mmJSON file of the N, C-alpha and C atoms, coordinates in Angstrom:
{"data_MODEL":{"atom_site":{
"group_PDB":["ATOM","ATOM","ATOM","ATOM","ATOM","ATOM","ATOM","ATOM","ATOM","ATOM","ATOM","ATOM","ATOM","ATOM","ATOM","ATOM","ATOM","ATOM","ATOM","ATOM","ATOM","ATOM","ATOM","ATOM","ATOM","ATOM","ATOM","ATOM","ATOM","ATOM","ATOM","ATOM","ATOM","ATOM","ATOM","ATOM","ATOM","ATOM","ATOM","ATOM","ATOM","ATOM","ATOM","ATOM","ATOM","ATOM","ATOM","ATOM","ATOM","ATOM","ATOM","ATOM","ATOM","ATOM","ATOM","ATOM","ATOM","ATOM","ATOM","ATOM","ATOM","ATOM","ATOM","ATOM","ATOM","ATOM","ATOM","ATOM","ATOM","ATOM","ATOM","ATOM","ATOM","ATOM","ATOM","ATOM","ATOM","ATOM","ATOM","ATOM","ATOM","ATOM","ATOM","ATOM","ATOM","ATOM","ATOM","ATOM","ATOM","ATOM","ATOM","ATOM","ATOM","ATOM","ATOM","ATOM","ATOM","ATOM","ATOM","ATOM","ATOM","ATOM","ATOM","ATOM","ATOM","ATOM","ATOM","ATOM","ATOM","ATOM","ATOM","ATOM","ATOM","ATOM","ATOM","ATOM","ATOM","ATOM","ATOM","ATOM","ATOM","ATOM","ATOM","ATOM","ATOM","ATOM","ATOM","ATOM","ATOM","ATOM","ATOM","ATOM","ATOM","ATOM","ATOM","ATOM","ATOM","ATOM","ATOM","ATOM","ATOM","ATOM","ATOM","ATOM","ATOM","ATOM","ATOM","ATOM","ATOM","ATOM","ATOM","ATOM","ATOM","ATOM","ATOM","ATOM","ATOM","ATOM","ATOM","ATOM","ATOM","ATOM","ATOM","ATOM","ATOM","ATOM","ATOM","ATOM","ATOM","ATOM","ATOM","ATOM","ATOM","ATOM","ATOM","ATOM","ATOM","ATOM","ATOM","ATOM","ATOM","ATOM","ATOM","ATOM","ATOM","ATOM","ATOM","ATOM","ATOM","ATOM","ATOM","ATOM","ATOM","ATOM","ATOM","ATOM","ATOM","ATOM"],
"id":[1,2,3,4,5,6,7,8,9,10,11,12,13,14,15,16,17,18,19,20,21,22,23,24,25,26,27,28,29,30,31,32,33,34,35,36,37,38,39,40,41,42,43,44,45,46,47,48,49,50,51,52,53,54,55,56,57,58,59,60,61,62,63,64,65,66,67,68,69,70,71,72,73,74,75,76,77,78,79,80,81,82,83,84,85,86,87,88,89,90,91,92,93,94,95,96,97,98,99,100,101,102,103,104,105,106,107,108,109,110,111,112,113,114,115,116,117,118,119,120,121,122,123,124,125,126,127,128,129,130,131,132,133,134,135,136,137,138,139,140,141,142,143,144,145,146,147,148,149,150,151,152,153,154,155,156,157,158,159,160,161,162,163,164,165,166,167,168,169,170,171,172,173,174,175,176,177,178,179,180,181,182,183,184,185,186,187,188,189,190,191,192,193,194,195,196,197,198],
"type_symbol":["N","C","C","N","C","C","N","C","C","N","C","C","N","C","C","N","C","C","N","C","C","N","C","C","N","C","C","N","C","C","N","C","C","N","C","C","N","C","C","N","C","C","N","C","C","N","C","C","N","C","C","N","C","C","N","C","C","N","C","C","N","C","C","N","C","C","N","C","C","N","C","C","N","C","C","N","C","C","N","C","C","N","C","C","N","C","C","N","C","C","N","C","C","N","C","C","N","C","C","N","C","C","N","C","C","N","C","C","N","C","C","N","C","C","N","C","C","N","C","C","N","C","C","N","C","C","N","C","C","N","C","C","N","C","C","N","C","C","N","C","C","N","C","C","N","C","C","N","C","C","N","C","C","N","C","C","N","C","C","N","C","C","N","C","C","N","C","C","N","C","C","N","C","C","N","C","C","N","C","C","N","C","C","N","C","C","N","C","C","N","C","C","N","C","C","N","C","C"],
"label_atom_id":["N","CA","C","N","CA","C","N","CA","C","N","CA","C","N","CA","C","N","CA","C","N","CA","C","N","CA","C","N","CA","C","N","CA","C","N","CA","C","N","CA","C","N","CA","C","N","CA","C","N","CA","C","N","CA","C","N","CA","C","N","CA","C","N","CA","C","N","CA","C","N","CA","C","N","CA","C","N","CA","C","N","CA","C","N","CA","C","N","CA","C","N","CA","C","N","CA","C","N","CA","C","N","CA","C","N","CA","C","N","CA","C","N","CA","C","N","CA","C","N","CA","C","N","CA","C","N","CA","C","N","CA","C","N","CA","C","N","CA","C","N","CA","C","N","CA","C","N","CA","C","N","CA","C","N","CA","C","N","CA","C","N","CA","C","N","CA","C","N","CA","C","N","CA","C","N","CA","C","N","CA","C","N","CA","C","N","CA","C","N","CA","C","N","CA","C","N","CA","C","N","CA","C","N","CA","C","N","CA","C","N","CA","C","N","CA","C","N","CA","C","N","CA","C","N","CA","C","N","CA","C"],
"label_alt_id":[null,null,null,null,null,null,null,null,null,null,null,null,null,null,null,null,null,null,null,null,null,null,null,null,null,null,null,null,null,null,null,null,null,null,null,null,null,null,null,null,null,null,null,null,null,null,null,null,null,null,null,null,null,null,null,null,null,null,null,null,null,null,null,null,null,null,null,null,null,null,null,null,null,null,null,null,null,null,null,null,null,null,null,null,null,null,null,null,null,null,null,null,null,null,null,null,null,null,null,null,null,null,null,null,null,null,null,null,null,null,null,null,null,null,null,null,null,null,null,null,null,null,null,null,null,null,null,null,null,null,null,null,null,null,null,null,null,null,null,null,null,null,null,null,null,null,null,null,null,null,null,null,null,null,null,null,null,null,null,null,null,null,null,null,null,null,null,null,null,null,null,null,null,null,null,null,null,null,null,null,null,null,null,null,null,null,null,null,null,null,null,null,null,null,null,null,null,null],
"label_comp_id":["MET","MET","MET","ALA","ALA","ALA","LYS","LYS","LYS","ALA","ALA","ALA","VAL","VAL","VAL","THR","THR","THR","GLN","GLN","GLN","MET","MET","MET","ASN","ASN","ASN","GLU","GLU","GLU","PHE","PHE","PHE","ARG","ARG","ARG","ARG","ARG","ARG","LEU","LEU","LEU","ASP","ASP","ASP","ASP","ASP","ASP","GLY","GLY","GLY","ARG","ARG","ARG","ILE","ILE","ILE","VAL","VAL","VAL","LEU","LEU","LEU","ASP","ASP","ASP","GLY","GLY","GLY","LEU","LEU","LEU","VAL","VAL","VAL","TRP","TRP","TRP","SER","SER","SER","ASN","ASN","ASN","ASN","ASN","ASN","ALA","ALA","ALA","ASP","ASP","ASP","LYS","LYS","LYS","ALA","ALA","ALA","ILE","ILE","ILE","GLU","GLU","GLU","ILE","ILE","ILE","THR","THR","THR","ASP","ASP","ASP","PRO","PRO","PRO","ASP","ASP","ASP","ASN","ASN","ASN","GLY","GLY","GLY","PHE","PHE","PHE","LYS","LYS","LYS","VAL","VAL","VAL","LEU","LEU","LEU","ASN","ASN","ASN","ILE","ILE","ILE","LYS","LYS","LYS","LEU","LEU","LEU","ASP","ASP","ASP","GLY","GLY","GLY","VAL","VAL","VAL","CYS","CYS","CYS","TYR","TYR","TYR","TYR","TYR","TYR","PRO","PRO","PRO","ILE","ILE","ILE","GLY","GLY","GLY","LEU","LEU","LEU","ASP","ASP","ASP","LYS","LYS","LYS","ARG","ARG","ARG","LYS","LYS","LYS","LYS","LYS","LYS","LYS","LYS","LYS"],
"label_asym_id":["A","A","A","A","A","A","A","A","A","A","A","A","A","A","A","A","A","A","A","A","A","A","A","A","A","A","A","A","A","A","A","A","A","A","A","A","A","A","A","A","A","A","A","A","A","A","A","A","A","A","A","A","A","A","A","A","A","A","A","A","A","A","A","A","A","A","A","A","A","A","A","A","A","A","A","A","A","A","A","A","A","A","A","A","A","A","A","A","A","A","A","A","A","A","A","A","A","A","A","A","A","A","A","A","A","A","A","A","A","A","A","A","A","A","A","A","A","A","A","A","A","A","A","A","A","A","A","A","A","A","A","A","A","A","A","A","A","A","A","A","A","A","A","A","A","A","A","A","A","A","A","A","A","A","A","A","A","A","A","A","A","A","A","A","A","A","A","A","A","A","A","A","A","A","A","A","A","A","A","A","A","A","A","A","A","A","A","A","A","A","A","A","A","A","A","A","A","A"],
"label_entity_id":["1","1","1","1","1","1","1","1","1","1","1","1","1","1","1","1","1","1","1","1","1","1","1","1","1","1","1","1","1","1","1","1","1","1","1","1","1","1","1","1","1","1","1","1","1","1","1","1","1","1","1","1","1","1","1","1","1","1","1","1","1","1","1","1","1","1","1","1","1","1","1","1","1","1","1","1","1","1","1","1","1","1","1","1","1","1","1","1","1","1","1","1","1","1","1","1","1","1","1","1","1","1","1","1","1","1","1","1","1","1","1","1","1","1","1","1","1","1","1","1","1","1","1","1","1","1","1","1","1","1","1","1","1","1","1","1","1","1","1","1","1","1","1","1","1","1","1","1","1","1","1","1","1","1","1","1","1","1","1","1","1","1","1","1","1","1","1","1","1","1","1","1","1","1","1","1","1","1","1","1","1","1","1","1","1","1","1","1","1","1","1","1","1","1","1","1","1","1"],
"label_seq_id":[1,1,1,2,2,2,3,3,3,4,4,4,5,5,5,6,6,6,7,7,7,8,8,8,9,9,9,10,10,10,11,11,11,12,12,12,13,13,13,14,14,14,15,15,15,16,16,16,17,17,17,18,18,18,19,19,19,20,20,20,21,21,21,22,22,22,23,23,23,24,24,24,25,25,25,26,26,26,27,27,27,28,28,28,29,29,29,30,30,30,31,31,31,32,32,32,33,33,33,34,34,34,35,35,35,36,36,36,37,37,37,38,38,38,39,39,39,40,40,40,41,41,41,42,42,42,43,43,43,44,44,44,45,45,45,46,46,46,47,47,47,48,48,48,49,49,49,50,50,50,51,51,51,52,52,52,53,53,53,54,54,54,55,55,55,56,56,56,57,57,57,58,58,58,59,59,59,60,60,60,61,61,61,62,62,62,63,63,63,64,64,64,65,65,65,66,66,66],
"pdbx_PDB_ins_code":[null,null,null,null,null,null,null,null,null,null,null,null,null,null,null,null,null,null,null,null,null,null,null,null,null,null,null,null,null,null,null,null,null,null,null,null,null,null,null,null,null,null,null,null,null,null,null,null,null,null,null,null,null,null,null,null,null,null,null,null,null,null,null,null,null,null,null,null,null,null,null,null,null,null,null,null,null,null,null,null,null,null,null,null,null,null,null,null,null,null,null,null,null,null,null,null,null,null,null,null,null,null,null,null,null,null,null,null,null,null,null,null,null,null,null,null,null,null,null,null,null,null,null,null,null,null,null,null,null,null,null,null,null,null,null,null,null,null,null,null,null,null,null,null,null,null,null,null,null,null,null,null,null,null,null,null,null,null,null,null,null,null,null,null,null,null,null,null,null,null,null,null,null,null,null,null,null,null,null,null,null,null,null,null,null,null,null,null,null,null,null,null,null,null,null,null,null,null],
"Cartn_x":[-63.61,-64.282,-63.45,-63.398,-62.603,-63.273,-62.448,-62.936,-62.809,-63.873,-63.861,-63.369,-62.539,-62.057,-63.11,-63.574,-64.611,-64.062,-62.864,-62.274,-60.764,-60.215,-58.767,-58.28,-57.333,-56.789,-55.674,-54.923,-53.812,-53.721,-53.637,-53.465,-52.623,-51.591,-50.81,-50.184,-49.994,-49.326,-47.891,-46.984,-45.579,-45.255,-44.16,-43.788,-43.549,-43.127,-42.798,-43.996,-45.211,-46.403,-46.877,-46.07,-46.496,-47.485,-48.228,-49.128,-48.862,-49.226,-49.135,-50.547,-50.977,-52.313,-52.227,-52.518,-52.561,-51.347,-50.158,-48.935,-48.331,-48.974,-48.418,-48.083,-46.986,-46.595,-47.053,-47.713,-48.299,-47.722,-47.539,-47.038,-47.901,-47.961,-48.713,-47.861,-46.656,-45.768,-45.948,-46.665,-46.961,-45.696,-44.635,-43.388,-42.703,-42.995,-42.367,-43.195,-44.355,-45.27,-44.638,-44.943,-44.495,-45.73,-45.523,-46.641,-46.784,-47.962,-48.252,-49.547,-49.556,-50.736,-51.296,-52.593,-53.266,-53.245,-52.623,-52.525,-53.87,-54.865,-56.172,-56.981,-56.852,-57.702,-56.946,-55.648,-54.856,-54.971,-55.751,-55.892,-54.69,-54.346,-53.261,-53.775,-52.929,-53.234,-52.693,-53.587,-53.163,-53.034,-54.089,-54.039,-55.229,-55.153,-56.261,-56.404,-57.55,-57.778,-58.285,-57.56,-57.927,-57.937,-59.003,-59.128,-58.807,-59.226,-59.026,-57.633,-56.761,-55.39,-55.211,-54.657,-54.374,-53.028,-52.989,-51.764,-51.498,-50.214,-49.787,-48.891,-48.979,-48.147,-46.675,-45.832,-44.389,-43.551,-44.174,-43.422,-44.24,-43.619,-44.233,-43.734,-44.603,-44.242,-43.344,-42.148,-41.209,-41.623,-42.473,-42.923,-44.139,-44.688,-45.896,-45.615,-46.432,-46.296,-46.981,-46.362,-46.934,-47.773],
"Cartn_y":[10.889,9.63,8.519,7.396,6.268,5.615,5.167,4.478,2.973,2.252,0.8,0.132,-0.887,-1.664,-2.711,-2.695,-3.655,-4.819,-4.652,-5.721,-5.712,-6.883,-7.014,-7.756,-7.167,-7.828,-8.795,-8.487,-9.344,-9.315,-10.488,-10.573,-11.8,-11.608,-12.758,-12.437,-13.478,-13.347,-13.815,-13.058,-13.434,-14.193,-14.93,-15.766,-14.964,-13.708,-12.9,-12.13,-12.43,-11.793,-10.579,-10.104,-8.989,-9.503,-8.588,-8.949,-8.036,-8.513,-7.718,-7.613,-6.383,-6.133,-5.108,-5.54,-4.664,-3.742,-4.314,-3.551,-2.871,-2.939,-2.354,-3.457,-3.269,-4.191,-3.579,-4.391,-3.931,-4.717,-4.036,-4.665,-4.212,-5.024,-4.608,-3.762,-3.398,-2.545,-1.089,-0.304,1.092,1.95,1.56,2.342,2.316,1.317,1.194,1.855,2.418,2.965,4.113,4.149,5.235,5.944,7.149,7.904,7.584,7.12,6.787,7.487,8.098,8.778,7.997,7.79,7.087,7.977,7.514,8.354,8.605,7.762,7.923,9.077,9.278,10.284,11.277,11.051,11.968,11.756,10.767,10.498,9.733,9.97,9.221,7.837,6.845,5.474,5.317,5.143,5.132,3.727,2.919,1.565,0.767,-0.528,-1.432,-2.373,-2.987,-3.933,-5.238,-6.32,-7.655,-8.601,-9.326,-10.302,-9.684,-8.429,-7.764,-7.198,-7.238,-6.734,-5.551,-4.442,-3.274,-3.441,-3.116,-3.166,-1.78,-1.417,-0.103,-0.265,0.654,0.523,0.749,-0.176,-0.029,-0.021,-0.231,-0.209,-0.64,-0.532,-0.967,-2.364,-3.17,-4.537,-4.482,-5.003,-4.988,-5.964,-6.929,-7.919,-7.431,-6.285,-5.768,-5.468,-6.011,-5.76,-4.462,-3.697,-2.396,-2.526],
"Cartn_z":[45.292,45.487,44.858,45.506,45.027,43.821,42.914,41.716,41.941,41.704,41.875,40.606,40.762,39.632,39.312,38.084,37.713,36.904,36.329,35.536,35.724,35.965,36.079,34.846,34.144,32.967,33.333,34.386,34.802,36.316,36.937,38.386,38.685,39.499,39.97,41.318,42.114,43.417,43.266,43.859,43.847,45.126,45.13,46.276,47.549,47.413,48.592,49.155,48.676,49.208,48.422,47.499,46.662,45.617,45.034,43.949,42.757,41.584,40.361,39.807,39.584,39.073,37.962,36.751,35.58,35.458,35.593,35.347,36.544,37.701,38.925,39.918,40.632,41.693,43.014,43.839,45.096,46.266,47.408,48.627,49.796,50.847,52.025,52.971,52.555,53.348,52.894,53.69,53.334,53.249,53.949,53.936,52.567,51.752,50.437,49.334,49.673,48.682,47.896,46.607,45.746,45.189,44.672,44.112,42.633,42.257,40.868,40.482,39.302,38.794,37.607,37.61,36.521,35.278,34.189,32.993,32.311,32.57,31.937,32.523,33.847,34.474,35.373,35.607,36.422,37.921,38.359,39.785,40.311,41.581,42.216,42.61,42.413,42.821,44.24,45.221,46.619,47.196,47.135,47.684,47.187,47.405,47.114,48.307,48.425,49.513,48.919,49.189,48.729,49.914,50.063,51.164,52.514,52.728,54.018,54.238,53.234,53.356,52.407,52.932,52.094,51.407,50.12,49.325,48.753,48.678,48.219,47.001,46.029,44.825,45.155,44.717,44.978,43.702,42.551,41.315,40.117,38.964,37.723,37.375,36.815,36.433,35.186,35.292,34.173,33.074,33.401,32.422,31.637,32.006,31.338,29.881,28.99,27.552,27.212,26.321,25.942,24.708],
"occupancy":[1.0,1.0,1.0,1.0,1.0,1.0,1.0,1.0,1.0,1.0,1.0,1.0,1.0,1.0,1.0,1.0,1.0,1.0,1.0,1.0,1.0,1.0,1.0,1.0,1.0,1.0,1.0,1.0,1.0,1.0,1.0,1.0,1.0,1.0,1.0,1.0,1.0,1.0,1.0,1.0,1.0,1.0,1.0,1.0,1.0,1.0,1.0,1.0,1.0,1.0,1.0,1.0,1.0,1.0,1.0,1.0,1.0,1.0,1.0,1.0,1.0,1.0,1.0,1.0,1.0,1.0,1.0,1.0,1.0,1.0,1.0,1.0,1.0,1.0,1.0,1.0,1.0,1.0,1.0,1.0,1.0,1.0,1.0,1.0,1.0,1.0,1.0,1.0,1.0,1.0,1.0,1.0,1.0,1.0,1.0,1.0,1.0,1.0,1.0,1.0,1.0,1.0,1.0,1.0,1.0,1.0,1.0,1.0,1.0,1.0,1.0,1.0,1.0,1.0,1.0,1.0,1.0,1.0,1.0,1.0,1.0,1.0,1.0,1.0,1.0,1.0,1.0,1.0,1.0,1.0,1.0,1.0,1.0,1.0,1.0,1.0,1.0,1.0,1.0,1.0,1.0,1.0,1.0,1.0,1.0,1.0,1.0,1.0,1.0,1.0,1.0,1.0,1.0,1.0,1.0,1.0,1.0,1.0,1.0,1.0,1.0,1.0,1.0,1.0,1.0,1.0,1.0,1.0,1.0,1.0,1.0,1.0,1.0,1.0,1.0,1.0,1.0,1.0,1.0,1.0,1.0,1.0,1.0,1.0,1.0,1.0,1.0,1.0,1.0,1.0,1.0,1.0,1.0,1.0,1.0,1.0,1.0,1.0],
"B_iso_or_equiv":[0.0,0.0,0.0,0.0,0.0,0.0,0.0,0.0,0.0,0.0,0.0,0.0,0.0,0.0,0.0,0.0,0.0,0.0,0.0,0.0,0.0,0.0,0.0,0.0,0.0,0.0,0.0,0.0,0.0,0.0,0.0,0.0,0.0,0.0,0.0,0.0,0.0,0.0,0.0,0.0,0.0,0.0,0.0,0.0,0.0,0.0,0.0,0.0,0.0,0.0,0.0,0.0,0.0,0.0,0.0,0.0,0.0,0.0,0.0,0.0,0.0,0.0,0.0,0.0,0.0,0.0,0.0,0.0,0.0,0.0,0.0,0.0,0.0,0.0,0.0,0.0,0.0,0.0,0.0,0.0,0.0,0.0,0.0,0.0,0.0,0.0,0.0,0.0,0.0,0.0,0.0,0.0,0.0,0.0,0.0,0.0,0.0,0.0,0.0,0.0,0.0,0.0,0.0,0.0,0.0,0.0,0.0,0.0,0.0,0.0,0.0,0.0,0.0,0.0,0.0,0.0,0.0,0.0,0.0,0.0,0.0,0.0,0.0,0.0,0.0,0.0,0.0,0.0,0.0,0.0,0.0,0.0,0.0,0.0,0.0,0.0,0.0,0.0,0.0,0.0,0.0,0.0,0.0,0.0,0.0,0.0,0.0,0.0,0.0,0.0,0.0,0.0,0.0,0.0,0.0,0.0,0.0,0.0,0.0,0.0,0.0,0.0,0.0,0.0,0.0,0.0,0.0,0.0,0.0,0.0,0.0,0.0,0.0,0.0,0.0,0.0,0.0,0.0,0.0,0.0,0.0,0.0,0.0,0.0,0.0,0.0,0.0,0.0,0.0,0.0,0.0,0.0,0.0,0.0,0.0,0.0,0.0,0.0],
"pdbx_formal_charge":[null,null,null,null,null,null,null,null,null,null,null,null,null,null,null,null,null,null,null,null,null,null,null,null,null,null,null,null,null,null,null,null,null,null,null,null,null,null,null,null,null,null,null,null,null,null,null,null,null,null,null,null,null,null,null,null,null,null,null,null,null,null,null,null,null,null,null,null,null,null,null,null,null,null,null,null,null,null,null,null,null,null,null,null,null,null,null,null,null,null,null,null,null,null,null,null,null,null,null,null,null,null,null,null,null,null,null,null,null,null,null,null,null,null,null,null,null,null,null,null,null,null,null,null,null,null,null,null,null,null,null,null,null,null,null,null,null,null,null,null,null,null,null,null,null,null,null,null,null,null,null,null,null,null,null,null,null,null,null,null,null,null,null,null,null,null,null,null,null,null,null,null,null,null,null,null,null,null,null,null,null,null,null,null,null,null,null,null,null,null,null,null,null,null,null,null,null,null],
"auth_seq_id":[1,1,1,2,2,2,3,3,3,4,4,4,5,5,5,6,6,6,7,7,7,8,8,8,9,9,9,10,10,10,11,11,11,12,12,12,13,13,13,14,14,14,15,15,15,16,16,16,17,17,17,18,18,18,19,19,19,20,20,20,21,21,21,22,22,22,23,23,23,24,24,24,25,25,25,26,26,26,27,27,27,28,28,28,29,29,29,30,30,30,31,31,31,32,32,32,33,33,33,34,34,34,35,35,35,36,36,36,37,37,37,38,38,38,39,39,39,40,40,40,41,41,41,42,42,42,43,43,43,44,44,44,45,45,45,46,46,46,47,47,47,48,48,48,49,49,49,50,50,50,51,51,51,52,52,52,53,53,53,54,54,54,55,55,55,56,56,56,57,57,57,58,58,58,59,59,59,60,60,60,61,61,61,62,62,62,63,63,63,64,64,64,65,65,65,66,66,66],
"auth_comp_id":["MET","MET","MET","ALA","ALA","ALA","LYS","LYS","LYS","ALA","ALA","ALA","VAL","VAL","VAL","THR","THR","THR","GLN","GLN","GLN","MET","MET","MET","ASN","ASN","ASN","GLU","GLU","GLU","PHE","PHE","PHE","ARG","ARG","ARG","ARG","ARG","ARG","LEU","LEU","LEU","ASP","ASP","ASP","ASP","ASP","ASP","GLY","GLY","GLY","ARG","ARG","ARG","ILE","ILE","ILE","VAL","VAL","VAL","LEU","LEU","LEU","ASP","ASP","ASP","GLY","GLY","GLY","LEU","LEU","LEU","VAL","VAL","VAL","TRP","TRP","TRP","SER","SER","SER","ASN","ASN","ASN","ASN","ASN","ASN","ALA","ALA","ALA","ASP","ASP","ASP","LYS","LYS","LYS","ALA","ALA","ALA","ILE","ILE","ILE","GLU","GLU","GLU","ILE","ILE","ILE","THR","THR","THR","ASP","ASP","ASP","PRO","PRO","PRO","ASP","ASP","ASP","ASN","ASN","ASN","GLY","GLY","GLY","PHE","PHE","PHE","LYS","LYS","LYS","VAL","VAL","VAL","LEU","LEU","LEU","ASN","ASN","ASN","ILE","ILE","ILE","LYS","LYS","LYS","LEU","LEU","LEU","ASP","ASP","ASP","GLY","GLY","GLY","VAL","VAL","VAL","CYS","CYS","CYS","TYR","TYR","TYR","TYR","TYR","TYR","PRO","PRO","PRO","ILE","ILE","ILE","GLY","GLY","GLY","LEU","LEU","LEU","ASP","ASP","ASP","LYS","LYS","LYS","ARG","ARG","ARG","LYS","LYS","LYS","LYS","LYS","LYS","LYS","LYS","LYS"],
"auth_asym_id":["A","A","A","A","A","A","A","A","A","A","A","A","A","A","A","A","A","A","A","A","A","A","A","A","A","A","A","A","A","A","A","A","A","A","A","A","A","A","A","A","A","A","A","A","A","A","A","A","A","A","A","A","A","A","A","A","A","A","A","A","A","A","A","A","A","A","A","A","A","A","A","A","A","A","A","A","A","A","A","A","A","A","A","A","A","A","A","A","A","A","A","A","A","A","A","A","A","A","A","A","A","A","A","A","A","A","A","A","A","A","A","A","A","A","A","A","A","A","A","A","A","A","A","A","A","A","A","A","A","A","A","A","A","A","A","A","A","A","A","A","A","A","A","A","A","A","A","A","A","A","A","A","A","A","A","A","A","A","A","A","A","A","A","A","A","A","A","A","A","A","A","A","A","A","A","A","A","A","A","A","A","A","A","A","A","A","A","A","A","A","A","A","A","A","A","A","A","A"],
"auth_atom_id":["N","CA","C","N","CA","C","N","CA","C","N","CA","C","N","CA","C","N","CA","C","N","CA","C","N","CA","C","N","CA","C","N","CA","C","N","CA","C","N","CA","C","N","CA","C","N","CA","C","N","CA","C","N","CA","C","N","CA","C","N","CA","C","N","CA","C","N","CA","C","N","CA","C","N","CA","C","N","CA","C","N","CA","C","N","CA","C","N","CA","C","N","CA","C","N","CA","C","N","CA","C","N","CA","C","N","CA","C","N","CA","C","N","CA","C","N","CA","C","N","CA","C","N","CA","C","N","CA","C","N","CA","C","N","CA","C","N","CA","C","N","CA","C","N","CA","C","N","CA","C","N","CA","C","N","CA","C","N","CA","C","N","CA","C","N","CA","C","N","CA","C","N","CA","C","N","CA","C","N","CA","C","N","CA","C","N","CA","C","N","CA","C","N","CA","C","N","CA","C","N","CA","C","N","CA","C","N","CA","C","N","CA","C","N","CA","C","N","CA","C","N","CA","C","N","CA","C","N","CA","C"],
"pdbx_PDB_model_num":[1,1,1,1,1,1,1,1,1,1,1,1,1,1,1,1,1,1,1,1,1,1,1,1,1,1,1,1,1,1,1,1,1,1,1,1,1,1,1,1,1,1,1,1,1,1,1,1,1,1,1,1,1,1,1,1,1,1,1,1,1,1,1,1,1,1,1,1,1,1,1,1,1,1,1,1,1,1,1,1,1,1,1,1,1,1,1,1,1,1,1,1,1,1,1,1,1,1,1,1,1,1,1,1,1,1,1,1,1,1,1,1,1,1,1,1,1,1,1,1,1,1,1,1,1,1,1,1,1,1,1,1,1,1,1,1,1,1,1,1,1,1,1,1,1,1,1,1,1,1,1,1,1,1,1,1,1,1,1,1,1,1,1,1,1,1,1,1,1,1,1,1,1,1,1,1,1,1,1,1,1,1,1,1,1,1,1,1,1,1,1,1,1,1,1,1,1,1]
}}}
């Protein structure tokens, strides 16, 4: 079952249409998707939908503070 995000700590849109959400970079290009596993629960992060557009994880945000 899919887990709903109830709180976003960080969200920004990049000029090229990608978005950054809580340390992950997302794109609407499914061909660029990479496999990412949530370290908290072990589930795979597959996609999100914002404003009717599906986004797929393509990388980790290099600006994310640890």
